[in-house]
PDB file of C-alpha atoms in Angstrom:
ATOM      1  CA  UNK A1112     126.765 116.521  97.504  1.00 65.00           C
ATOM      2  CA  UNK A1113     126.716 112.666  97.517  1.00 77.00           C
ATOM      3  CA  UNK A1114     124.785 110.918  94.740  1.00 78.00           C
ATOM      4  CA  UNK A1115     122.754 108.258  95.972  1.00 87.00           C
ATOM      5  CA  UNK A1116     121.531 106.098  93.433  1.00 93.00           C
ATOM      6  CA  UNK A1117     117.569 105.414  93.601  1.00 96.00           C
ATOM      7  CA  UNK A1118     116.428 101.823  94.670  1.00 97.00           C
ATOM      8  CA  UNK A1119     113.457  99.541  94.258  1.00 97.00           C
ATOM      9  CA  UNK A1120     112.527  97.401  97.212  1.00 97.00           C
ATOM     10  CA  UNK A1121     110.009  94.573  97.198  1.00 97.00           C
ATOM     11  CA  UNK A1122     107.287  94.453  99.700  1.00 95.00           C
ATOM     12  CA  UNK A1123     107.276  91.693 102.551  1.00 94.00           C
ATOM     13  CA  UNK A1124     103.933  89.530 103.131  1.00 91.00           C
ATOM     14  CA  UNK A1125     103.046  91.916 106.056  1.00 90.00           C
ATOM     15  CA  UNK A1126     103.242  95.182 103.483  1.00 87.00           C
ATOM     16  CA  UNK A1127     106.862  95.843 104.836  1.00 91.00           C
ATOM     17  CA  UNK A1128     110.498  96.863 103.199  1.00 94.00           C
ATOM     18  CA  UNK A1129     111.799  93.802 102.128  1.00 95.00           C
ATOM     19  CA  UNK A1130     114.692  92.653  99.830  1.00 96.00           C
ATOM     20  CA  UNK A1131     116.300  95.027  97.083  1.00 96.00           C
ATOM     21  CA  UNK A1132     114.623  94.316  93.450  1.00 97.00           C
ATOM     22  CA  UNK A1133     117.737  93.084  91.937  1.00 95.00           C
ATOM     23  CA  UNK A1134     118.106  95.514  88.581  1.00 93.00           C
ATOM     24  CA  UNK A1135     119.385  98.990  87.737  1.00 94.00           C
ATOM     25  CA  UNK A1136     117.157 101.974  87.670  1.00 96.00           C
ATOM     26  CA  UNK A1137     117.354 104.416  84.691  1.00 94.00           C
ATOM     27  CA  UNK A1138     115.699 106.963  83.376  1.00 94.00           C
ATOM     28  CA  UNK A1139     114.519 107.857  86.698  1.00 95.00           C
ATOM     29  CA  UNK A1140     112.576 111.212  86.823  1.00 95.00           C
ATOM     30  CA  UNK A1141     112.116 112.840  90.787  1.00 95.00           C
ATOM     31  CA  UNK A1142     108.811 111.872  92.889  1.00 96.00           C
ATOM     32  CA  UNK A1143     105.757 114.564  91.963  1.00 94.00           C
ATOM     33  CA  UNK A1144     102.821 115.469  93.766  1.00 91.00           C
ATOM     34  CA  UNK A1145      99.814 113.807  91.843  1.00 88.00           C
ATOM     35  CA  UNK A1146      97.838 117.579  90.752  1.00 82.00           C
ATOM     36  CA  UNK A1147      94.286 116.513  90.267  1.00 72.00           C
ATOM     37  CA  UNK A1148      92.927 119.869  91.254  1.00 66.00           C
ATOM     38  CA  UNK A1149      88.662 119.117  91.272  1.00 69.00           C
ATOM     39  CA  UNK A1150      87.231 122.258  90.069  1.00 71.00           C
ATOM     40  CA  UNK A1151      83.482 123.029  89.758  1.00 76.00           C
ATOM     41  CA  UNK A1152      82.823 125.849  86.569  1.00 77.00           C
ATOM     42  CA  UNK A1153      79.791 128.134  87.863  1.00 79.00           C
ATOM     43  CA  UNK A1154      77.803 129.294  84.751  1.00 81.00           C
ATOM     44  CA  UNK A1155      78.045 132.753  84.683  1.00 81.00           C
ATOM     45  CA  UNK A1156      81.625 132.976  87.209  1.00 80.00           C
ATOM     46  CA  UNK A1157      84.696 131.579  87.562  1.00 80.00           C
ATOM     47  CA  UNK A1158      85.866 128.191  88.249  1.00 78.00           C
ATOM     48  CA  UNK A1159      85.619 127.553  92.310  1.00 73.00           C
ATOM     49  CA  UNK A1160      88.392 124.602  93.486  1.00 73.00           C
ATOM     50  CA  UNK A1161      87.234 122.321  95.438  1.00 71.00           C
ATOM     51  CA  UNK A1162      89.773 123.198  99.125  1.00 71.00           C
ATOM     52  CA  UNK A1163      91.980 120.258 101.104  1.00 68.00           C
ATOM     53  CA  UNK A1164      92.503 117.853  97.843  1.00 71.00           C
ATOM     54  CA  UNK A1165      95.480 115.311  99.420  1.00 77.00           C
ATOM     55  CA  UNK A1166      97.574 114.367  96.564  1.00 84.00           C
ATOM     56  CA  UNK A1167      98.810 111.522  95.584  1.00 90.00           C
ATOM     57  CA  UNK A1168     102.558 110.862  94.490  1.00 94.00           C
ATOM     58  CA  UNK A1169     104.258 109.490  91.784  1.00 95.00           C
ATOM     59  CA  UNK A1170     107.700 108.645  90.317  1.00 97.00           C
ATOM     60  CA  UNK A1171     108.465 107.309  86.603  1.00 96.00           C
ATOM     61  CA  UNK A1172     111.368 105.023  86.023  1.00 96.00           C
ATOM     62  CA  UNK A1173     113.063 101.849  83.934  1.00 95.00           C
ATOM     63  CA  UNK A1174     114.635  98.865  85.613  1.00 95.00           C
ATOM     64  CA  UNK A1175     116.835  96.711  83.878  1.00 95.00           C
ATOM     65  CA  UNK A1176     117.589  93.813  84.215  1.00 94.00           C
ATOM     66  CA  UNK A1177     120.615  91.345  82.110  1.00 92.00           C
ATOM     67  CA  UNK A1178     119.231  87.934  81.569  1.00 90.00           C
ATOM     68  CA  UNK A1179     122.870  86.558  80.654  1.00 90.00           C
ATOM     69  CA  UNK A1180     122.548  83.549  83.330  1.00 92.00           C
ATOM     70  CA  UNK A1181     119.530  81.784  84.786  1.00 94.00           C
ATOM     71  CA  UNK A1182     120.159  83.533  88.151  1.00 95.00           C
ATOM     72  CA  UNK A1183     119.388  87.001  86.397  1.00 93.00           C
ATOM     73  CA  UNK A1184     116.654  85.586  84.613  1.00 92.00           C
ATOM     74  CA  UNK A1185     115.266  84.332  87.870  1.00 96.00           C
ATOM     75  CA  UNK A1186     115.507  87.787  89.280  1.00 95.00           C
ATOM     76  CA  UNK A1187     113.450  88.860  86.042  1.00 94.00           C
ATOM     77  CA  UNK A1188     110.808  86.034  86.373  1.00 94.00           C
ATOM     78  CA  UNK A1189     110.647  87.115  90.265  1.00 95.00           C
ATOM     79  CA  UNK A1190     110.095  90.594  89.469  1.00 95.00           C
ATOM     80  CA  UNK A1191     107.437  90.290  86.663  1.00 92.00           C
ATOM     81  CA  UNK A1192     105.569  87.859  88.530  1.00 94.00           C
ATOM     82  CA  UNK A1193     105.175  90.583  91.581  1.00 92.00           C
ATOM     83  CA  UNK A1194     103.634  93.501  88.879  1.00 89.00           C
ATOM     84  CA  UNK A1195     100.536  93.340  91.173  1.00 91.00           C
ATOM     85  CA  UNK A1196     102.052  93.685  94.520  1.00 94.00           C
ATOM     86  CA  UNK A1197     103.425  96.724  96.693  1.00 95.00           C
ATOM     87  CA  UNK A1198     106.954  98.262  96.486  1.00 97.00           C
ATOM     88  CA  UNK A1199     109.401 100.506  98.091  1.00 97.00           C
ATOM     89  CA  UNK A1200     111.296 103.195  96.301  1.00 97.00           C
ATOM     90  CA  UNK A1201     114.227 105.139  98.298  1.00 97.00           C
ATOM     91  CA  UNK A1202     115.206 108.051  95.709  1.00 95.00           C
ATOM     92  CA  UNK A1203     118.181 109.888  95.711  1.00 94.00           C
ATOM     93  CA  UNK A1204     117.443 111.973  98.726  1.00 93.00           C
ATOM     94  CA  UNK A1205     116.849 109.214 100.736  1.00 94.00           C
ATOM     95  CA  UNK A1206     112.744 109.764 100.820  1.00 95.00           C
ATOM     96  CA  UNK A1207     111.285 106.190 100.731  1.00 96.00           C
ATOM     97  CA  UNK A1208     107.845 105.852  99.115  1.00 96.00           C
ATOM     98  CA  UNK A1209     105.140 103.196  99.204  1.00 96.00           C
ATOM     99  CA  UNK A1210     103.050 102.181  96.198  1.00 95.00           C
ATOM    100  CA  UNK A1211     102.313 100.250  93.341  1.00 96.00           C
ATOM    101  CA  UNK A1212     103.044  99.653  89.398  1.00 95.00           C
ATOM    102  CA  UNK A1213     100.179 101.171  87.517  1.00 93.00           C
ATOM    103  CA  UNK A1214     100.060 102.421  83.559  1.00 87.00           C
ATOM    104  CA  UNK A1215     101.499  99.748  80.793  1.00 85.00           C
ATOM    105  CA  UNK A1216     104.092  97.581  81.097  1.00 82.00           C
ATOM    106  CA  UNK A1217     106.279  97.484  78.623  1.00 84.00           C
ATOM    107  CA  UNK A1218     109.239  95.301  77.876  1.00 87.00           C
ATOM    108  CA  UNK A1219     111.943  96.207  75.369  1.00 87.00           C
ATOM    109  CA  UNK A1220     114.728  94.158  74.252  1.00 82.00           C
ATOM    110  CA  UNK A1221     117.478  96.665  72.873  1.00 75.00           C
ATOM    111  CA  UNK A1222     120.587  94.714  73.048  1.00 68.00           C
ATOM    112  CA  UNK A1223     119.682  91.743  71.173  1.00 72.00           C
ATOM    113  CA  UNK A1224     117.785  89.764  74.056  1.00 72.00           C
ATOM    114  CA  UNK A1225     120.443  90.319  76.804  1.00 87.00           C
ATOM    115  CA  UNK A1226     118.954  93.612  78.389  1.00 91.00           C
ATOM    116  CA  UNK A1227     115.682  94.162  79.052  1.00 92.00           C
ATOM    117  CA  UNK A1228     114.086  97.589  80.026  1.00 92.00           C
ATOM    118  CA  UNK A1229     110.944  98.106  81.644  1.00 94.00           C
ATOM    119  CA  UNK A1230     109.517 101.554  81.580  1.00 94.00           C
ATOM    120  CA  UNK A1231     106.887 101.634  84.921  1.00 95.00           C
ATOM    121  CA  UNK A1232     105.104 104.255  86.915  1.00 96.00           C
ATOM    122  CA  UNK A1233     104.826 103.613  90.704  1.00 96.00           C
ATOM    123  CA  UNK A1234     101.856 105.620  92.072  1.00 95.00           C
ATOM    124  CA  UNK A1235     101.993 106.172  96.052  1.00 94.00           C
ATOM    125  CA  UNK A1236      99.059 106.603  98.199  1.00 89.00           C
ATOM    126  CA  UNK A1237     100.693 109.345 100.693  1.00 90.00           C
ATOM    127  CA  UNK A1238     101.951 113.049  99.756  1.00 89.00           C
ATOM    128  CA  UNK A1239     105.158 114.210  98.327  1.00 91.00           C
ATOM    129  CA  UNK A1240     107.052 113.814 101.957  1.00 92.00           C
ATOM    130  CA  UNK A1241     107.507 110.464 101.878  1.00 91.00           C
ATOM    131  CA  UNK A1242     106.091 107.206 103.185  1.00 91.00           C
ATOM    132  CA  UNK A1243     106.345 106.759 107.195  1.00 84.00           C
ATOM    133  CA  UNK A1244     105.784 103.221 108.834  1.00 76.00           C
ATOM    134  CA  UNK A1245     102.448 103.335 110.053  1.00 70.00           C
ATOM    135  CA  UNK A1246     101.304 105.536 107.222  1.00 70.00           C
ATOM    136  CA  UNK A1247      97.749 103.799 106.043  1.00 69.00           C
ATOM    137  CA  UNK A1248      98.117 103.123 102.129  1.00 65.00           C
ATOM    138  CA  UNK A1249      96.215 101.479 100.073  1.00 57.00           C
ATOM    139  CA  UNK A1250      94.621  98.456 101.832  1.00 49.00           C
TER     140      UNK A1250
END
């Protein structure tokens, strides 16, 4: 089987794929469903689950960038400047997700200021099958 390395795509103005965010994913960890099972506990029974819950999906990750010359630390001025915005993910299967940056956002420097990491957590408004045009998401 044929590796296909997992890419980060910013979002057009009209909420579409656009360009390829210009870093290196790593520590990538496989899209999950989003388990927020809503239970109600009866007092003298046994927890009943609330039935139909649609979950949501997410997928942790790093992106690196190198901020050697001023194009790559354009790309990483670009990039932190959209933290608020949509994005695309196509993983290794070729799924492509929709959703946005949520949790902290963390820098870290490792290789004395010419690296940096970025640990993030893209959560996706549609289930574990993927994002299809048309799909309603967010707002």
């Amino acid at each position: 089987m044929e590796y296909n390395e997992p890419k980060l795509f910013y979002a057009n103005i009209d909420k579409t794929k656009g360009a390829e965010v210009p870093g290196t994913i790593t520590n990538y960890k496989p899209p999950v469903p989003v388990l927020d099972a809503k239970g109600n506990k009866v007092l003298l029974g046994y927890t009943h689950f609330q039935e139909g819950i649609k979950s949501d999906t997410s997928i942790k990750f790093s992106i690196v960038f190198d901020i050697n010359t001023l194009e790559d630390i354009n790309n990483f001025k670009k990039f932190r400047s959209k933290y608020n915005e949509y994005f695309y993910f196509v993983d290794e299967l070729k799924t492509l997700y929709k959703g946005r940056l949520t949790g902290n956002y963390e820098i870290d420097s490792p290789v004395e200021g010419d690296i940096y990491y970025i640990a993030l957590e893209m959560l996706c408004g549609h289930d574990i099958m993927g994002y299809k045009v048309g799909d309603i998401v967010g707002n």
